[in-house]
Amino acid sequence: MSKQILILPGDGIGPEIMAEAVKVLQLANDKYSLGFELSFDELGGAAVDKYGVPLADETLARARAADAILLGAVGGPKWDKIDPALRPERGLLKIRSQLGLFANLRPAILYPQLADASSLKPEVVAGLDILIVRELTGGIYFGQPRESKVLESGERMAYDTLPYSESEIRRIAQVGFAMARVRGKKLCSVDKANVLASSQLWRAVVEEVAKDYPDVELSHMYVDNAAMQLVRAPKQFDVMVTDNMFGDILSDEASMLTGSIGMLPSASLDANNKGMYEPCHGSAPDIAGLGIANPLATILSVSMMLRYSFSQVAAADAIELAVSKVLDQGLRTGDISSPGTTKVGTAAMGDAVVEALRSL
Ligand code: IPM
Ligand code: MG
């Protein structure tokens, strides 16, 4: 039976990087007889333009019916001034929430070939392999009430709410422990329990879940310290589990350890491992249409999709090996280029990965 994959290229550089990822996916589909059928739709600003909303009901229905979703990126200046409820980002948040994709896995792995591209000293990042497990459907991103208003005094004020229930914390903690168990057996839970009530509950629940994973070493860290430790001594971390907003921030920070945010894939999974896969970077409107964006984060997201949603380990490994071979050849997009390497554009990078995969 064929597997349905819904492709949502999105905005900005989304369509460019997705075109390369689709080439790689199609080759993997043929080479490993994966039986995938691809279909395409819009999300974000592109959906606002086509359907009048950032996530159309019919797109959501297609996403529900699909076996996995591959997403580019959303957002851009063209839609910055529209009604906040119609912002492209709302489409992304809605699809995450409606599909129950609460577990966001963001691996930060340094390809040895890119040690010079990191802004940190090579010895600080050499061999880096961190997995950030970010809670994705709760916390301050979705908390109610949230409001922007004008007080009687005429002063404007706004607030958001940061709620977490026990069950939301428990299920993401379980993912963190399960991931740590099959990796380096170390889990660092990141919170702000010295200030926030939601973090105090977070810490208590993580402690309870830890009892089921005695083989995993648990530590806790405040988010400000974690941000500092990530650039001071990042190799102390194996798996980090944290809330929605802290995970958003720390994953951007961790990406720079690997040379560029253009290298970071992600998986967002529901309770049954159905997933949406996307690069961690945004739509980069400043370079959209120039053909210079790095497609590797999206290509590596394809590999995560094969691994997590379809258990196609050989095909997933092959894509990662193909990326590594291309880096060995010295090919680099602008964001990861360094002296002595060959600068290439988006399509040339994608083609090189396709060729490397073909010849494996
Ligand atoms: C990410 C992005 C999104 C987020 C934006 C585009 C809403 O920054 O996936 O990290 O904040 O989750
Ligand atoms: Mg982010």
Coordinates of C-alpha atoms and ligand atoms in Angstrom, one line a residue:
M1 CA 0.0 0.0 0.0
S2 CA 1.4 3.4 -0.9
K3 CA 2.3 6.0 1.7
Q4 CA 1.0 9.5 1.3
I5 CA 3.4 12.4 1.9
L6 CA 2.1 15.9 2.0
I7 CA 4.6 18.6 0.9
L8 CA 4.0 22.1 2.1
P9 CA 6.8 24.3 0.7
G10 CA 5.6 27.5 2.4
D11 CA 7.1 30.9 1.9
G12 CA 10.4 32.7 1.3
I13 CA 13.2 30.2 0.6
G14 CA 10.7 27.4 1.4
P15 CA 9.9 26.5 -2.3
E16 CA 13.6 26.6 -3.2
I17 CA 14.9 24.3 -0.5
M18 CA 11.9 22.0 -0.9
A19 CA 12.5 21.5 -4.6
E20 CA 15.9 20.0 -3.6
A21 CA 14.5 17.9 -0.8
V22 CA 11.9 16.6 -3.1
K23 CA 14.6 15.5 -5.7
V24 CA 16.3 13.6 -2.9
L25 CA 13.0 12.1 -1.6
Q26 CA 12.0 11.0 -5.1
L27 CA 15.4 9.3 -5.7
A28 CA 15.2 7.6 -2.3
N29 CA 11.6 6.5 -3.1
D30 CA 12.8 4.8 -6.4
K31 CA 16.1 3.4 -5.1
Y32 CA 14.6 1.9 -1.9
S33 CA 11.2 1.1 -3.4
L34 CA 9.5 3.1 -0.6
G35 CA 6.1 3.4 -2.3
F36 CA 5.6 7.0 -1.4
E37 CA 3.1 9.2 -3.2
L38 CA 3.7 12.9 -2.9
S39 CA 1.1 15.6 -3.0
F40 CA 1.5 19.4 -2.6
D41 CA -0.3 22.2 -0.9
E42 CA 0.2 25.6 0.7
L43 CA 0.8 26.8 4.3
G44 CA 1.5 30.2 5.7
G45 CA 1.7 33.3 3.6
A46 CA 1.3 31.2 0.4
A47 CA -1.9 29.8 1.9
V48 CA -3.2 33.3 2.8
D49 CA -2.6 34.3 -0.9
K50 CA -4.4 31.2 -2.2
Y51 CA -7.1 30.4 0.4
G52 CA -7.3 33.7 2.4
V53 CA -6.2 31.9 5.6
P54 CA -2.7 30.5 6.7
L55 CA -4.0 27.0 7.0
A56 CA -7.1 26.1 5.0
D57 CA -9.5 23.4 6.3
E58 CA -8.9 21.3 3.2
T59 CA -5.1 21.5 3.8
L60 CA -5.6 20.4 7.4
A61 CA -7.8 17.5 6.2
R62 CA -5.0 16.5 3.7
A63 CA -2.4 16.7 6.5
R64 CA -4.6 14.5 8.8
A65 CA -5.0 11.9 6.0
A66 CA -1.3 11.9 5.1
D67 CA 1.2 9.5 6.6
A68 CA 3.8 12.2 7.0
I69 CA 4.2 15.9 6.2
L70 CA 7.3 17.7 4.9
L71 CA 7.3 21.4 5.5
G72 CA 9.6 24.2 4.2
A73 CA 9.2 27.5 6.1
V74 CA 6.6 30.1 6.7
G75 CA 6.4 33.9 7.0
G76 CA 7.7 37.0 5.3
P77 CA 7.4 40.8 5.2
K78 CA 4.5 40.6 2.7
W79 CA 2.2 39.4 5.5
D80 CA 3.7 41.3 8.4
K81 CA 0.9 43.9 8.4
I82 CA -2.1 41.6 8.1
D83 CA -4.6 40.8 10.9
P84 CA -2.5 38.9 13.6
A85 CA -5.0 36.0 13.4
L86 CA -4.0 35.5 9.8
R87 CA -0.2 35.7 10.2
P88 CA 1.6 32.9 8.3
E89 CA 3.0 31.7 11.7
R90 CA -0.5 31.0 12.9
G91 CA -0.9 28.4 10.2
L92 CA 2.2 26.6 11.4
L93 CA 1.1 26.7 15.1
K94 CA -2.4 25.5 14.1
I95 CA -1.2 22.5 12.2
R96 CA 1.2 21.5 15.0
S97 CA -1.6 21.8 17.5
Q98 CA -4.4 20.3 15.5
L99 CA -2.3 17.3 14.6
G100 CA -1.2 16.9 18.2
L101 CA 2.5 17.1 17.3
F102 CA 3.7 17.7 20.8
A103 CA 7.2 16.2 20.6
N104 CA 9.7 18.3 18.6
L105 CA 13.1 16.7 18.1
R106 CA 15.8 19.0 17.1
P107 CA 19.2 17.3 16.7
A108 CA 22.3 19.5 16.6
I109 CA 25.1 17.4 15.1
L110 CA 28.4 18.9 14.0
Y111 CA 29.5 17.4 10.8
P112 CA 33.3 17.2 11.3
Q113 CA 33.8 18.8 7.9
L114 CA 32.1 22.0 9.2
A115 CA 34.1 22.5 12.4
D116 CA 35.6 25.6 10.9
A117 CA 32.1 27.0 10.0
S118 CA 31.0 27.2 13.7
S119 CA 31.5 30.5 15.4
L120 CA 32.9 28.5 18.3
K121 CA 36.4 27.1 18.5
P122 CA 36.7 23.7 16.7
E123 CA 37.8 21.9 19.9
V124 CA 34.7 23.2 21.7
V125 CA 32.3 21.7 19.1
A126 CA 34.2 18.8 17.7
G127 CA 32.1 15.6 17.9
L128 CA 29.0 17.6 19.1
D129 CA 25.8 15.5 19.1
I130 CA 22.9 17.0 21.1
L131 CA 19.2 16.3 20.8
I132 CA 16.8 19.0 21.9
V133 CA 13.4 17.7 22.7
R134 CA 11.0 20.7 22.7
E135 CA 7.4 20.6 23.9
L136 CA 5.5 22.0 20.9
T137 CA 1.8 22.2 21.5
G138 CA 1.6 23.9 24.9
G139 CA 3.0 26.6 27.1
I140 CA 3.1 30.3 26.3
Y141 CA 2.6 29.7 22.5
F142 CA -1.0 28.5 23.1
G143 CA -1.9 29.6 26.6
Q144 CA -5.2 31.4 27.3
P145 CA -6.0 34.1 28.1
R146 CA -3.8 36.3 26.0
E147 CA -4.7 39.8 25.2
S148 CA -3.6 43.1 23.9
K149 CA -5.7 46.0 25.2
V150 CA -5.8 49.7 26.1
L151 CA -6.3 50.5 29.8
E152 CA -8.6 53.2 31.0
S153 CA -5.6 55.4 31.5
G154 CA -5.0 55.1 27.8
E155 CA -1.8 53.1 28.3
R156 CA -1.6 50.0 26.0
M157 CA -0.8 46.6 27.7
A158 CA -0.6 43.0 26.6
Y159 CA -0.1 39.7 28.3
D160 CA 0.4 36.0 27.5
T161 CA -0.2 33.0 29.7
L162 CA 2.2 30.1 30.3
P163 CA 0.2 27.0 31.4
Y164 CA 1.4 23.4 31.6
S165 CA -0.7 20.5 32.8
E166 CA 0.8 17.5 34.4
S167 CA -0.1 15.2 31.5
E168 CA 1.5 17.6 29.0
I169 CA 4.8 17.6 31.0
R170 CA 4.7 13.8 31.5
R171 CA 4.4 12.9 27.9
I172 CA 7.2 15.1 26.7
A173 CA 9.4 14.0 29.6
Q174 CA 8.8 10.4 28.5
V175 CA 10.0 11.2 25.0
G176 CA 13.1 12.9 26.5
F177 CA 13.9 9.9 28.6
A178 CA 13.2 7.4 25.8
M179 CA 15.5 9.3 23.5
A180 CA 18.2 9.5 26.1
R181 CA 17.9 5.8 26.7
V182 CA 18.9 4.9 23.1
R183 CA 21.6 7.6 23.0
G184 CA 24.1 8.7 25.7
K185 CA 21.7 8.0 28.6
K186 CA 21.9 11.6 29.9
L187 CA 18.8 13.9 30.1
C188 CA 19.0 17.5 31.1
S189 CA 15.6 19.1 31.8
V190 CA 15.7 22.9 31.3
D191 CA 13.3 25.1 33.1
K192 CA 13.0 28.4 35.1
A193 CA 11.9 26.8 38.4
N194 CA 13.5 29.5 40.5
V195 CA 10.8 31.9 39.2
L196 CA 7.9 30.3 37.3
A197 CA 5.1 28.1 38.8
S198 CA 4.8 26.2 35.5
S199 CA 8.5 25.3 35.7
Q200 CA 8.1 24.1 39.3
L201 CA 5.5 21.7 38.2
W202 CA 7.6 20.8 35.2
R203 CA 10.5 19.9 37.5
A204 CA 8.3 17.9 39.9
V205 CA 6.7 15.8 37.1
V206 CA 10.1 15.2 35.3
E207 CA 11.4 13.8 38.7
E208 CA 8.4 11.5 38.8
V209 CA 8.9 10.2 35.3
A210 CA 12.6 9.7 36.0
K211 CA 11.6 6.8 38.3
D212 CA 10.7 4.8 35.2
Y213 CA 14.1 5.4 33.6
P214 CA 16.6 4.5 36.3
D215 CA 19.2 3.9 33.6
V216 CA 19.1 7.5 32.4
E217 CA 21.0 10.1 34.4
L218 CA 18.7 13.2 34.9
S219 CA 19.9 16.7 35.6
H220 CA 18.0 20.0 35.9
M221 CA 19.2 23.3 34.6
Y222 CA 17.8 26.8 34.6
V223 CA 17.3 28.1 31.1
D224 CA 19.6 31.1 31.5
N225 CA 22.4 28.8 32.7
A226 CA 21.6 26.3 29.9
A227 CA 21.9 29.1 27.3
M228 CA 25.4 29.9 28.7
Q229 CA 26.5 26.3 29.0
L230 CA 25.5 25.7 25.4
V231 CA 28.2 28.1 24.2
R232 CA 30.7 27.4 27.1
A233 CA 30.8 23.6 27.0
P234 CA 28.1 22.2 24.7
K235 CA 29.5 18.6 24.7
Q236 CA 28.3 18.1 28.3
F237 CA 24.8 17.6 26.9
D238 CA 23.2 14.5 25.4
V239 CA 19.4 15.1 25.4
M240 CA 17.8 18.3 26.6
V241 CA 14.1 18.4 27.3
T242 CA 12.3 21.7 27.7
D243 CA 9.2 23.7 27.1
N244 CA 7.9 25.3 23.9
M245 CA 9.5 28.8 24.2
F246 CA 12.8 27.8 25.9
G247 CA 13.1 25.1 23.2
D248 CA 12.5 27.6 20.4
I249 CA 15.3 29.8 21.7
L250 CA 17.8 27.1 22.7
S251 CA 17.5 25.3 19.4
D252 CA 18.4 28.4 17.5
E253 CA 21.4 28.8 19.8
A254 CA 22.4 25.2 19.4
S255 CA 22.2 25.4 15.6
M256 CA 25.1 27.8 15.5
L257 CA 27.3 25.3 17.2
T258 CA 26.9 23.2 14.1
G259 CA 28.0 25.9 11.8
S260 CA 24.7 27.2 10.6
I261 CA 21.0 27.0 11.3
G262 CA 20.9 25.9 7.6
M263 CA 22.0 22.4 8.8
L264 CA 19.3 21.7 11.4
P265 CA 16.4 19.4 10.6
S266 CA 13.5 18.6 12.9
A267 CA 10.7 16.2 13.5
S268 CA 7.4 17.0 15.2
L269 CA 5.7 13.8 16.3
D270 CA 2.3 12.9 17.8
A271 CA 1.7 10.1 20.2
N272 CA 1.8 7.5 17.4
N273 CA 4.9 8.8 15.7
K274 CA 3.0 10.4 12.9
G275 CA 5.1 13.4 12.0
M276 CA 5.7 16.6 10.3
Y277 CA 9.3 17.3 9.3
E278 CA 10.8 20.7 8.7
P279 CA 14.1 22.6 8.9
C280 CA 14.6 24.6 12.1
H281 CA 15.4 27.7 10.2
G282 CA 12.8 30.2 9.0
S283 CA 11.8 31.5 5.6
A284 CA 14.8 33.9 5.3
P285 CA 12.9 36.4 3.1
D286 CA 16.2 38.4 2.7
I287 CA 17.7 35.7 0.5
A288 CA 14.4 34.3 -1.0
G289 CA 14.5 33.8 -4.7
L290 CA 18.3 34.2 -5.0
G291 CA 19.0 30.5 -5.2
I292 CA 21.6 30.6 -2.4
A293 CA 19.8 29.1 0.6
N294 CA 21.1 25.9 2.2
P295 CA 18.8 23.0 1.4
L296 CA 20.6 20.5 3.7
A297 CA 18.4 21.1 6.7
T298 CA 15.3 20.2 4.6
I299 CA 17.1 17.2 3.0
L300 CA 18.1 16.0 6.5
S301 CA 14.5 16.4 7.5
V302 CA 13.6 13.9 4.8
S303 CA 16.1 11.5 6.4
M304 CA 14.4 12.1 9.8
M305 CA 11.0 11.3 8.2
L306 CA 12.3 8.0 6.8
R307 CA 13.7 7.1 10.2
Y308 CA 10.9 8.1 12.6
S309 CA 7.7 7.8 10.6
F310 CA 8.6 4.9 8.3
S311 CA 11.5 3.0 10.0
Q312 CA 13.4 3.1 6.7
V313 CA 16.8 3.1 8.5
A314 CA 18.9 2.1 5.4
A315 CA 17.4 4.9 3.3
A316 CA 17.7 7.4 6.1
D317 CA 21.3 6.5 6.7
A318 CA 22.1 6.7 3.0
I319 CA 20.8 10.3 2.8
E320 CA 22.9 11.3 5.8
L321 CA 25.9 9.7 4.2
A322 CA 25.2 11.4 0.9
V323 CA 25.2 14.8 2.7
S324 CA 28.5 13.9 4.4
K325 CA 30.0 12.9 1.1
V326 CA 29.0 16.2 -0.5
L327 CA 30.6 18.1 2.4
D328 CA 33.7 15.9 1.9
Q329 CA 33.8 17.2 -1.7
G330 CA 34.1 20.7 -0.3
L331 CA 30.8 21.9 -1.6
R332 CA 29.3 24.6 0.6
T333 CA 26.4 27.1 0.4
G334 CA 27.2 30.6 1.6
D335 CA 26.1 30.1 5.2
I336 CA 28.7 27.2 5.8
S337 CA 31.5 28.3 3.4
S338 CA 35.0 28.8 4.7
P339 CA 38.3 29.4 2.9
G340 CA 39.4 26.5 0.7
T341 CA 35.8 25.3 0.0
T342 CA 33.7 25.6 -3.1
K343 CA 30.7 27.9 -2.8
V344 CA 27.6 26.6 -4.6
G345 CA 23.9 27.6 -4.8
T346 CA 20.8 25.8 -3.6
A347 CA 20.2 23.7 -6.7
A348 CA 23.8 22.7 -7.2
M349 CA 23.9 21.5 -3.5
G350 CA 20.7 19.5 -4.0
D351 CA 22.0 18.0 -7.2
A352 CA 25.2 17.0 -5.5
V353 CA 23.3 15.2 -2.8
V354 CA 21.2 13.4 -5.4
E355 CA 24.4 12.3 -7.3
A356 CA 26.0 11.1 -4.1
L357 CA 22.9 9.2 -3.1
R358 CA 22.6 7.7 -6.5
S359 CA 26.2 6.4 -6.4
L360 CA 25.9 4.8 -3.0
Ligands
IPM1 C1 10.5 27.4 14.9 C2 10.0 28.8 14.5 C3 8.5 29.0 14.8 C4 8.4 28.8 16.3 C5 7.9 30.3 14.3 C6 8.0 30.4 12.9 C7 6.4 30.4 14.7 O1 10.8 29.8 15.1 O2 9.9 26.4 14.4 O3 11.4 27.4 15.8 O4 8.5 29.8 17.1 O5 8.1 27.7 16.8
MG2 MG 12.4 29.0 16.2

